[in-house]
Short mmCIF file of C-alpha atoms in Angstrom, two decimals:
data_model
loop_
_atom_site.label_atom_id
_atom_site.label_comp_id
_atom_site.label_asym_id
_atom_site.label_seq_id
_atom_site.Cartn_x
_atom_site.Cartn_y
_atom_site.Cartn_z
CA UNK A 162 -8.59 -11.75 -37.55
CA UNK A 163 -6.66 -8.49 -37.28
CA UNK A 164 -6.59 -8.83 -33.49
CA UNK A 165 -5.24 -12.35 -33.82
CA UNK A 166 -2.45 -11.18 -36.13
CA UNK A 167 -1.60 -8.40 -33.72
CA UNK A 168 -1.32 -10.86 -30.83
CA UNK A 169 0.93 -13.12 -32.89
CA UNK A 170 3.23 -10.21 -33.77
CA UNK A 171 3.43 -9.07 -30.15
CA UNK A 172 4.16 -12.63 -28.99
CA UNK A 173 6.93 -13.02 -31.61
CA UNK A 174 8.46 -9.73 -30.51
CA UNK A 175 8.44 -10.64 -26.83
CA UNK A 176 9.83 -14.11 -27.52
CA UNK A 177 12.59 -12.73 -29.75
CA UNK A 178 13.43 -10.12 -27.15
CA UNK A 179 13.64 -12.80 -24.48
CA UNK A 180 15.99 -14.98 -26.51
CA UNK A 181 18.19 -11.98 -27.29
CA UNK A 182 18.52 -11.45 -23.56
CA UNK A 183 19.29 -15.13 -23.04
CA UNK A 184 21.95 -14.88 -25.71
CA UNK A 185 23.59 -12.00 -23.87
CA UNK A 186 23.34 -13.91 -20.60
CA UNK A 187 26.33 -16.27 -20.52
CA UNK A 188 24.99 -19.24 -18.58
CA UNK A 189 28.31 -21.12 -18.52
CA UNK A 190 30.03 -18.12 -16.91
CA UNK A 191 27.10 -17.69 -14.54
CA UNK A 192 27.37 -21.29 -13.32
CA UNK A 193 31.00 -20.77 -12.35
CA UNK A 194 29.81 -18.59 -9.48
CA UNK A 195 28.83 -20.17 -6.15
CA UNK A 196 25.12 -21.03 -5.88
CA UNK A 197 23.06 -18.56 -3.88
CA UNK A 198 21.63 -21.43 -1.83
CA UNK A 199 23.56 -24.54 -0.81
CA UNK A 200 21.56 -26.82 1.46
CA UNK A 201 22.33 -30.26 2.82
CA UNK A 202 19.50 -32.77 2.88
CA UNK A 203 17.38 -31.54 5.79
CA UNK A 204 15.31 -34.68 6.42
CA UNK A 205 18.23 -37.09 6.10
CA UNK A 206 20.27 -35.01 8.52
CA UNK A 207 17.66 -34.88 11.28
CA UNK A 208 16.46 -38.45 10.79
CA UNK A 209 19.89 -39.76 11.75
CA UNK A 210 19.37 -38.58 15.32
CA UNK A 211 22.45 -39.57 17.30
CA UNK A 212 24.42 -37.96 20.08
CA UNK A 213 28.18 -37.89 19.67
CA UNK A 214 30.78 -35.70 21.32
CA UNK A 215 28.10 -33.53 22.98
CA UNK A 216 26.78 -32.49 19.54
CA UNK A 217 23.24 -33.64 18.88
CA UNK A 218 22.17 -34.05 15.29
CA UNK A 219 21.67 -30.45 14.28
CA UNK A 220 20.90 -28.58 11.09
CA UNK A 221 21.88 -24.90 10.89
CA UNK A 222 20.88 -22.22 8.41
CA UNK A 223 23.77 -19.82 7.91
CA UNK A 224 24.04 -16.42 6.26
CA UNK A 225 27.43 -15.80 4.64
CA UNK A 226 29.27 -13.03 2.83
CA UNK A 227 32.13 -13.74 0.45
CA UNK A 228 35.34 -12.04 1.53
CA UNK A 229 36.62 -9.62 -1.11
CA UNK A 230 39.62 -10.84 -3.12
CA UNK A 231 40.47 -8.61 -6.07
CA UNK A 232 43.20 -10.99 -7.24
CA UNK A 233 40.56 -13.64 -7.93
CA UNK A 234 38.88 -13.55 -11.34
CA UNK A 235 35.89 -15.37 -9.84
CA UNK A 236 35.47 -12.70 -7.17
CA UNK A 237 35.63 -9.94 -9.80
CA UNK A 238 32.93 -11.74 -11.76
CA UNK A 239 30.78 -12.07 -8.63
CA UNK A 240 31.27 -8.38 -7.81
CA UNK A 241 30.34 -7.41 -11.37
CA UNK A 242 27.08 -9.36 -11.24
CA UNK A 243 26.22 -8.14 -7.74
CA UNK A 244 26.76 -4.49 -8.71
CA UNK A 245 23.73 -4.62 -11.02
CA UNK A 246 21.09 -4.79 -8.30
CA UNK A 247 18.28 -3.91 -10.70
CA UNK A 248 18.55 -7.24 -12.50
CA UNK A 249 20.66 -9.61 -10.38
CA UNK A 250 20.70 -10.98 -6.86
CA UNK A 251 23.66 -10.16 -4.64
CA UNK A 252 25.87 -13.13 -5.49
CA UNK A 253 28.32 -12.22 -2.74
CA UNK A 254 25.65 -13.01 -0.14
CA UNK A 255 24.84 -16.67 0.27
CA UNK A 256 22.71 -18.96 2.40
CA UNK A 257 23.85 -22.37 3.57
CA UNK A 258 21.97 -25.20 5.20
CA UNK A 259 24.55 -27.37 6.89
CA UNK A 260 24.24 -30.64 8.78
CA UNK A 261 26.64 -30.46 11.72
CA UNK A 262 27.33 -34.19 11.58
CA UNK A 263 28.68 -33.79 8.06
CA UNK A 264 30.50 -30.66 9.14
CA UNK A 265 32.22 -32.50 11.96
CA UNK A 266 33.33 -35.32 9.65
CA UNK A 267 34.62 -32.79 7.14
CA UNK A 268 36.75 -30.99 9.72
CA UNK A 269 38.23 -34.26 10.95
CA UNK A 270 39.34 -34.93 7.38
CA UNK A 271 40.76 -31.42 6.93
CA UNK A 272 44.27 -32.36 8.06
CA UNK A 273 45.89 -30.73 5.02
CA UNK A 274 44.06 -27.43 5.41
CA UNK A 275 46.15 -24.75 7.20
CA UNK A 276 44.81 -24.23 10.69
CA UNK A 277 45.06 -20.46 10.42
CA UNK A 278 42.44 -20.63 7.63
CA UNK A 279 39.95 -22.35 9.93
CA UNK A 280 39.10 -19.12 11.70
CA UNK A 281 36.56 -16.39 11.34
CA UNK A 282 37.34 -13.98 8.48
CA UNK A 283 36.00 -10.93 10.28
CA UNK A 284 32.48 -9.99 11.25
CA UNK A 285 29.53 -9.78 8.88
CA UNK A 286 29.49 -6.38 7.16
CA UNK A 287 25.71 -6.14 6.90
CA UNK A 288 25.13 -5.47 10.60
CA UNK A 289 21.54 -4.37 10.02
CA UNK A 290 20.61 -7.77 8.59
CA UNK A 291 22.46 -9.69 11.30
CA UNK A 292 20.83 -7.63 14.06
CA UNK A 293 17.47 -8.35 12.45
CA UNK A 294 18.17 -12.10 12.59
CA UNK A 295 19.26 -11.77 16.21
CA UNK A 296 15.99 -9.99 17.09
CA UNK A 297 13.90 -12.59 15.29
CA UNK A 298 15.74 -15.72 16.46
CA UNK A 299 16.33 -14.80 20.10
CA UNK A 300 16.18 -18.42 21.27
CA UNK A 301 19.18 -19.26 19.07
CA UNK A 302 21.76 -17.42 21.19
CA UNK A 303 23.15 -20.59 22.77
CA UNK A 304 23.38 -22.36 19.41
CA UNK A 305 25.29 -19.45 17.90
CA UNK A 306 27.81 -19.50 20.72
CA UNK A 307 28.12 -23.28 20.64
CA UNK A 308 28.42 -23.85 16.88
CA UNK A 309 29.65 -20.56 15.42
CA UNK A 310 33.35 -21.42 15.17
CA UNK A 311 32.76 -24.94 13.89
CA UNK A 312 30.29 -23.80 11.22
CA UNK A 313 32.60 -21.01 10.09
CA UNK A 314 35.56 -23.36 9.82
CA UNK A 315 33.57 -26.03 8.02
CA UNK A 316 32.08 -23.68 5.44
CA UNK A 317 35.40 -21.94 4.82
CA UNK A 318 37.16 -25.25 4.28
CA UNK A 319 34.52 -26.45 1.84
CA UNK A 320 34.15 -23.08 0.08
CA UNK A 321 37.90 -22.52 -0.27
CA UNK A 322 38.30 -26.01 -1.70
CA UNK A 323 35.57 -25.46 -4.32
CA UNK A 324 36.00 -21.79 -5.22
CA UNK A 325 39.27 -20.56 -3.71
CA UNK A 326 37.47 -17.86 -1.70
CA UNK A 327 36.70 -17.23 1.97
CA UNK A 328 33.50 -16.52 3.87
CA UNK A 329 32.23 -14.43 6.75
CA UNK A 330 29.41 -16.35 8.40
CA UNK A 331 26.62 -15.87 10.91
CA UNK A 332 24.24 -18.58 12.12
CA UNK A 333 20.63 -17.54 11.63
CA UNK A 334 19.08 -20.50 13.48
CA UNK A 335 19.54 -24.22 14.10
CA UNK A 336 17.10 -27.12 14.14
CA UNK A 337 17.90 -29.94 16.57
CA UNK A 338 16.58 -33.46 16.05
CA UNK A 339 13.64 -34.44 18.26
CA UNK A 340 13.38 -30.96 19.77
CA UNK A 341 10.15 -29.07 19.16
CA UNK A 342 8.84 -25.64 20.01
CA UNK A 343 7.08 -25.84 23.36
CA UNK A 344 3.56 -24.53 23.79
CA UNK A 345 3.23 -21.49 26.02
CA UNK A 346 0.26 -19.70 27.59
CA UNK A 347 -0.51 -17.72 24.45
CA UNK A 348 -0.62 -20.91 22.37
CA UNK A 349 -3.07 -22.51 24.79
CA UNK A 350 -5.19 -19.35 24.88
CA UNK A 351 -5.41 -19.11 21.10
CA UNK A 352 -6.22 -22.80 20.71
CA UNK A 353 -8.97 -22.38 23.29
CA UNK A 354 -10.42 -19.39 21.43
CA UNK A 355 -10.42 -21.27 18.13
CA UNK A 356 -12.04 -24.33 19.71
CA UNK A 357 -14.74 -22.19 21.36
CA UNK A 358 -15.51 -20.45 18.06
CA UNK A 359 -15.68 -23.83 16.29
CA UNK A 360 -18.01 -25.26 18.96
CA UNK A 361 -20.27 -22.21 18.83
CA UNK A 362 -20.43 -22.47 15.04
CA UNK A 363 -21.27 -26.19 15.21
CA UNK A 364 -23.96 -25.59 17.84
CA UNK A 365 -25.44 -22.67 15.88
CA UNK A 366 -25.53 -24.71 12.67
CA UNK A 367 -27.22 -27.66 14.42
CA UNK A 368 -29.74 -25.32 16.05
CA UNK A 369 -30.53 -23.78 12.66
CA UNK A 370 -30.94 -27.25 11.16
CA UNK A 371 -33.30 -28.19 14.01
CA UNK A 372 -35.41 -25.11 13.29
CA UNK A 373 -35.60 -26.09 9.64
CA UNK A 374 -36.77 -29.60 10.54
CA UNK A 375 -39.49 -28.14 12.77
CA UNK A 376 -41.09 -26.47 9.74
CA UNK A 377 -43.71 -28.10 7.59
CA UNK A 378 -42.38 -30.58 5.05
CA UNK A 379 -42.70 -28.21 2.08
CA UNK A 380 -40.40 -25.67 3.78
CA UNK A 381 -37.72 -28.13 4.83
CA UNK A 382 -35.31 -27.13 2.09
CA UNK A 383 -32.36 -24.81 1.73
CA UNK A 384 -34.64 -21.86 1.03
CA UNK A 385 -35.27 -21.84 4.78
CA UNK A 386 -31.77 -20.49 5.38
CA UNK A 387 -32.41 -17.53 3.08
CA UNK A 388 -35.45 -16.31 5.00
CA UNK A 389 -34.73 -14.05 8.04
CA UNK A 390 -36.10 -15.43 11.29
CA UNK A 391 -38.75 -13.36 13.05
CA UNK A 392 -37.90 -14.31 16.62
CA UNK A 393 -34.97 -12.27 18.00
CA UNK A 394 -33.94 -15.17 20.23
CA UNK A 395 -33.66 -17.49 17.25
CA UNK A 396 -31.73 -14.84 15.34
CA UNK A 397 -29.19 -14.75 18.14
CA UNK A 398 -28.74 -18.53 18.29
CA UNK A 399 -28.24 -18.91 14.53
CA UNK A 400 -25.77 -16.01 14.23
CA UNK A 401 -22.88 -18.44 13.68
CA UNK A 402 -24.79 -20.91 11.51
CA UNK A 403 -22.57 -21.96 8.60
CA UNK A 404 -25.49 -22.66 6.28
CA UNK A 405 -27.36 -19.43 6.97
CA UNK A 406 -24.26 -17.27 6.68
CA UNK A 407 -23.26 -18.98 3.44
CA UNK A 408 -26.58 -18.17 1.80
CA UNK A 409 -26.50 -14.68 3.29
CA UNK A 410 -23.13 -13.99 1.66
CA UNK A 411 -24.23 -15.42 -1.70
CA UNK A 412 -27.62 -13.71 -1.71
CA UNK A 413 -27.80 -11.15 -4.53
CA UNK A 414 -31.56 -10.57 -4.29
CA UNK A 415 -31.39 -8.29 -1.26
CA UNK A 416 -33.00 -4.91 -1.84
CA UNK A 417 -30.42 -2.17 -2.13
CA UNK A 418 -30.51 1.52 -2.88
CA UNK A 419 -30.35 2.74 -6.45
CA UNK A 420 -26.83 4.06 -5.83
CA UNK A 421 -25.70 0.64 -4.62
CA UNK A 422 -27.20 -0.95 -7.73
CA UNK A 423 -25.43 1.57 -9.96
CA UNK A 424 -22.10 0.79 -8.31
CA UNK A 425 -22.31 -3.00 -8.57
CA UNK A 426 -19.55 -2.93 -11.20
CA UNK A 427 -17.17 -2.10 -8.34
CA UNK A 428 -17.42 -5.75 -7.29
CA UNK A 429 -15.93 -6.75 -10.63
CA UNK A 430 -13.15 -4.19 -10.28
CA UNK A 431 -12.36 -5.58 -6.82
CA UNK A 432 -12.13 -9.13 -8.16
CA UNK A 433 -9.79 -8.08 -10.98
CA UNK A 434 -7.69 -6.00 -8.58
CA UNK A 435 -7.40 -8.80 -6.03
CA UNK A 436 -6.42 -11.25 -8.78
CA UNK A 437 -3.63 -8.95 -9.96
CA UNK A 438 -2.39 -8.36 -6.41
CA UNK A 439 -2.26 -12.10 -5.68
CA UNK A 440 -0.48 -12.74 -8.98
CA UNK A 441 2.25 -10.19 -8.28
CA UNK A 442 2.69 -11.31 -4.67
CA UNK A 443 3.06 -14.95 -5.72
CA UNK A 444 5.83 -13.89 -8.10
CA UNK A 445 7.55 -11.93 -5.33
CA UNK A 446 7.36 -14.97 -3.06
CA UNK A 447 9.09 -17.18 -5.62
CA UNK A 448 11.86 -14.61 -5.95
CA UNK A 449 12.35 -14.63 -2.17
CA UNK A 450 12.50 -18.39 -1.51
CA UNK A 451 15.51 -20.58 -2.15
CA UNK A 452 15.48 -21.78 -5.76
CA UNK A 453 17.86 -23.93 -7.78
CA UNK A 454 17.69 -21.69 -10.86
CA UNK A 455 17.80 -18.02 -9.75
CA UNK A 456 19.01 -17.11 -13.25
CA UNK A 457 15.42 -17.58 -14.44
CA UNK A 458 14.28 -14.61 -12.38
CA UNK A 459 17.37 -12.57 -13.19
CA UNK A 460 16.76 -12.89 -16.93
CA UNK A 461 13.07 -12.32 -16.29
CA UNK A 462 13.85 -8.74 -15.25
CA UNK A 463 15.04 -8.01 -18.79
CA UNK A 464 11.71 -8.92 -20.35
CA UNK A 465 9.51 -5.98 -21.45
CA UNK A 466 6.43 -7.14 -19.56
CA UNK A 467 8.40 -7.18 -16.32
CA UNK A 468 8.30 -3.38 -16.27
CA UNK A 469 4.54 -3.66 -15.80
CA UNK A 470 4.91 -6.07 -12.88
CA UNK A 471 7.59 -3.92 -11.25
CA UNK A 472 5.12 -1.05 -11.20
CA UNK A 473 2.32 -3.27 -9.96
CA UNK A 474 2.14 -1.32 -6.69
CA UNK A 475 0.07 1.23 -8.61
CA UNK A 476 -2.75 -1.35 -8.71
CA UNK A 477 -3.25 -0.83 -4.98
CA UNK A 478 -4.17 2.79 -5.69
CA UNK A 479 -7.34 1.49 -7.33
CA UNK A 480 -8.55 0.21 -3.96
CA UNK A 481 -7.75 3.52 -2.25
CA UNK A 482 -9.67 5.42 -4.94
CA UNK A 483 -12.68 3.10 -4.67
CA UNK A 484 -12.68 3.36 -0.88
CA UNK A 485 -12.60 7.16 -0.98
CA UNK A 486 -15.25 7.34 -3.68
CA UNK A 487 -17.63 5.03 -1.80
CA UNK A 488 -17.12 7.03 1.40
CA UNK A 489 -17.93 10.23 -0.51
CA UNK A 490 -21.08 8.78 -2.09
CA UNK A 491 -22.32 7.17 1.14
CA UNK A 492 -21.62 10.27 3.23
CA UNK A 493 -23.43 12.65 0.88
CA UNK A 494 -26.31 10.26 0.27
CA UNK A 495 -27.08 9.91 3.97
CA UNK A 496 -26.42 13.60 4.68
CA UNK A 497 -24.70 13.03 8.01
CA UNK A 498 -23.62 16.69 8.22
CA UNK A 499 -25.28 19.92 7.04
CA UNK A 500 -24.73 23.65 7.55
CA UNK A 501 -26.79 23.50 10.74
CA UNK A 502 -24.80 20.70 12.39
CA UNK A 503 -22.99 21.90 15.51
CA UNK A 504 -19.29 21.36 16.12
CA UNK A 505 -19.97 18.85 18.90
CA UNK A 506 -22.34 16.90 16.66
CA UNK A 507 -19.67 16.85 13.93
CA UNK A 508 -17.18 15.37 16.40
CA UNK A 509 -19.72 12.76 17.52
CA UNK A 510 -20.53 11.84 13.90
CA UNK A 511 -16.82 11.53 13.09
CA UNK A 512 -16.13 9.09 15.93
CA UNK A 513 -19.34 7.18 15.25
CA UNK A 514 -18.39 6.55 11.61
CA UNK A 515 -14.76 5.89 12.50
CA UNK A 516 -15.49 3.31 15.20
CA UNK A 517 -18.10 1.64 12.99
CA UNK A 518 -15.35 0.94 10.47
CA UNK A 519 -12.65 0.24 13.08
CA UNK A 520 -14.71 -2.31 15.02
CA UNK A 521 -15.77 -3.97 11.76
CA UNK A 522 -12.14 -4.64 10.79
CA UNK A 523 -10.75 -5.37 14.25
CA UNK A 524 -12.00 -8.96 14.88
CA UNK A 525 -10.62 -10.35 11.60
CA UNK A 526 -7.33 -8.54 12.10
CA UNK A 527 -7.01 -9.89 15.65
CA UNK A 528 -7.64 -13.44 14.46
CA UNK A 529 -4.92 -13.05 11.83
CA UNK A 530 -2.44 -11.76 14.43
CA UNK A 531 -3.25 -14.58 16.86
CA UNK A 532 -2.95 -17.19 14.12
CA UNK A 533 0.42 -15.87 12.91
CA UNK A 534 1.81 -15.61 16.42
CA UNK A 535 1.00 -19.21 17.37
CA UNK A 536 -0.25 -21.62 14.69
CA UNK A 537 1.60 -20.53 11.55
CA UNK A 538 5.08 -21.58 12.66
CA UNK A 539 3.83 -25.12 13.39
CA UNK A 540 2.15 -25.77 10.03
CA UNK A 541 5.31 -26.91 8.24
CA UNK A 542 8.99 -27.49 8.77
CA UNK A 543 12.02 -27.44 6.56
CA UNK A 544 15.41 -25.80 6.20
CA UNK A 545 13.99 -22.39 5.25
CA UNK A 546 10.60 -22.48 6.97
CA UNK A 547 11.59 -20.53 10.06
CA UNK A 548 13.45 -18.05 7.87
CA UNK A 549 10.04 -16.83 6.69
CA UNK A 550 7.61 -17.46 9.53
CA UNK A 551 9.65 -16.90 12.70
CA UNK A 552 9.47 -13.13 12.21
CA UNK A 553 5.68 -13.38 12.12
CA UNK A 554 5.66 -15.34 15.37
CA UNK A 555 7.99 -12.93 17.18
CA UNK A 556 6.70 -9.59 15.91
CA UNK A 557 3.02 -10.54 16.20
CA UNK A 558 3.68 -11.29 19.87
CA UNK A 559 5.72 -8.17 20.57
CA UNK A 560 4.43 -5.51 18.17
CA UNK A 561 0.78 -6.45 17.75
CA UNK A 562 -0.28 -3.00 18.99
CA UNK A 563 1.07 -1.42 15.79
CA UNK A 564 -1.49 -3.35 13.76
CA UNK A 565 -4.37 -2.68 16.14
CA UNK A 566 -3.61 1.05 16.02
CA UNK A 567 -3.21 0.86 12.23
CA UNK A 568 0.24 2.49 12.19
CA UNK A 569 2.29 -0.54 11.09
CA UNK A 570 2.75 0.87 7.57
CA UNK A 571 5.28 3.32 9.06
CA UNK A 572 7.15 0.58 10.98
CA UNK A 573 7.65 -2.14 8.37
CA UNK A 574 11.21 -3.10 9.32
CA UNK A 575 9.87 -4.99 12.32
CA UNK A 576 6.19 -5.53 11.69
CA UNK A 577 3.60 -8.23 12.15
CA UNK A 578 1.85 -9.29 8.94
CA UNK A 579 3.49 -6.98 6.43
CA UNK A 580 0.56 -7.36 4.06
CA UNK A 581 -1.70 -5.45 6.46
CA UNK A 582 0.14 -2.22 5.62
CA UNK A 583 -2.72 -1.67 3.19
CA UNK A 584 -5.30 -1.75 5.99
CA UNK A 585 -3.29 0.82 7.95
CA UNK A 586 -2.88 3.13 4.95
CA UNK A 587 -6.54 2.78 3.99
CA UNK A 588 -7.65 3.53 7.55
CA UNK A 589 -5.48 6.65 7.71
CA UNK A 590 -6.80 7.91 4.36
CA UNK A 591 -10.33 7.13 5.55
CA UNK A 592 -9.83 9.24 8.69
CA UNK A 593 -8.35 12.14 6.73
CA UNK A 594 -11.02 12.16 4.04
CA UNK A 595 -13.77 11.84 6.64
CA UNK A 596 -12.52 15.04 8.29
CA UNK A 597 -12.47 16.73 4.87
CA UNK A 598 -16.05 15.66 4.10
CA UNK A 599 -17.36 16.80 7.47
CA UNK A 600 -15.58 20.15 7.13
CA UNK A 601 -16.80 20.82 3.59
CA UNK A 602 -20.40 19.81 4.31
CA UNK A 603 -20.51 21.82 7.52
CA UNK A 604 -18.83 25.02 6.33
CA UNK A 605 -19.94 24.66 2.70
CA UNK A 606 -17.15 26.94 1.45
CA UNK A 607 -13.64 26.38 0.10
CA UNK A 608 -14.70 22.93 -1.14
CA UNK A 609 -12.95 23.19 -4.49
CA UNK A 610 -9.89 24.73 -2.86
CA UNK A 611 -9.58 21.87 -0.38
CA UNK A 612 -9.94 19.25 -3.13
CA UNK A 613 -7.32 21.02 -5.25
CA UNK A 614 -4.96 21.11 -2.27
CA UNK A 615 -5.47 17.39 -1.66
CA UNK A 616 -4.85 16.63 -5.33
CA UNK A 617 -1.60 18.60 -5.39
CA UNK A 618 -0.45 17.00 -2.13
CA UNK A 619 -1.14 13.43 -3.24
CA UNK A 620 0.65 14.16 -6.54
CA UNK A 621 3.73 15.80 -5.04
CA UNK A 622 4.37 13.39 -2.16
CA UNK A 623 4.93 10.26 -4.33
CA UNK A 624 7.00 12.33 -6.78
CA UNK A 625 9.29 13.73 -4.09
CA UNK A 626 9.58 10.44 -2.20
CA UNK A 627 10.40 8.61 -5.44
CA UNK A 628 12.96 11.02 -6.88
CA UNK A 629 14.37 12.77 -3.82
#
């Protein structure tokens, strides 16, 4: 009962705190500012596929910056909100989705708007972001040249009419009606690989099923898939059997060492850690996509529990610690290196353990890279779809080697599959700690000194990188 009362008190406190924040957050003033995302109806625009005046029905996603105007009270309000980057989005940076057919009609009606206003108000100030878009959307060069002036004029006319402010604009990409991304050689190759794997899996499953049916009637049940086959030829043919691999993964009756049994609780820690990581990443995704109510997330940053989520990156350290601990236990249990091990044998053992781990991770990582570079971009469409997936397609085609060498965590500005930074960091820590273990077990001196040095290093590096 005491625990229940405590939970009620905590909930009341958090709720009261949240409503205090909402009270301080003037929603009516907030709504006077331009929306962060202003998108025309994407489907309606491209469904009306007509060709007029050499402009096919086209939908463009545009990045825009509001031109500074200190005489405008609205601009001063926008600048004030944008200055607090810890809690608010940059409200002077906007995204537009504009249908060029509507844009053309709007400019034809803009007879009362001064022509000198229908021009570009200087170049985008954030050159790093614009250059990034240019690198990602290389096939949009012609569209930028063709539509840049019209889009800039259209948005400035509309924006000046509604808010009395001007814009600097840059086209990120355009979608043209009835024009689709063509398949290239890499697409065909990846599709072929996936089809071959699927066919092999189907054949292996059918072969395994045939073996089961060849048994006596009492053994023709699912227990057959749990029993290892004695014939090496049969083992090879059923390697890709879906049924056998499913039961192999779910089998908890396999004999394991006493150490492995003692460390079974690590599986629970992994599940909890993965759940927390997915939870935080889903929240980050919602903060990155276009939403109609960004004020929800901006007020969310004032809530006490948000401080925990903002420091959620520390959860990843749990996986690094578990990985290092398991390497330590496994290495010492198997006694790969002793005082009598020669230097050449130590080198051989190092590369043997390293490549065992590297080759175990490589196939899955390669499949992810191939999928992201070909299939992912075709799974959906929409005004903001390419904004998120085009970078995966481009960088996984051009910079795939960073992932295969496990160095992409140092090159995240232009990186394929950002989430695999963890694999790279874990691999690097694995290599370093493996060298430490081999050295300590071979020399058998300075062990405590080396561990103390590693502890001080891992403590000082985050501190200095965070505060200096």
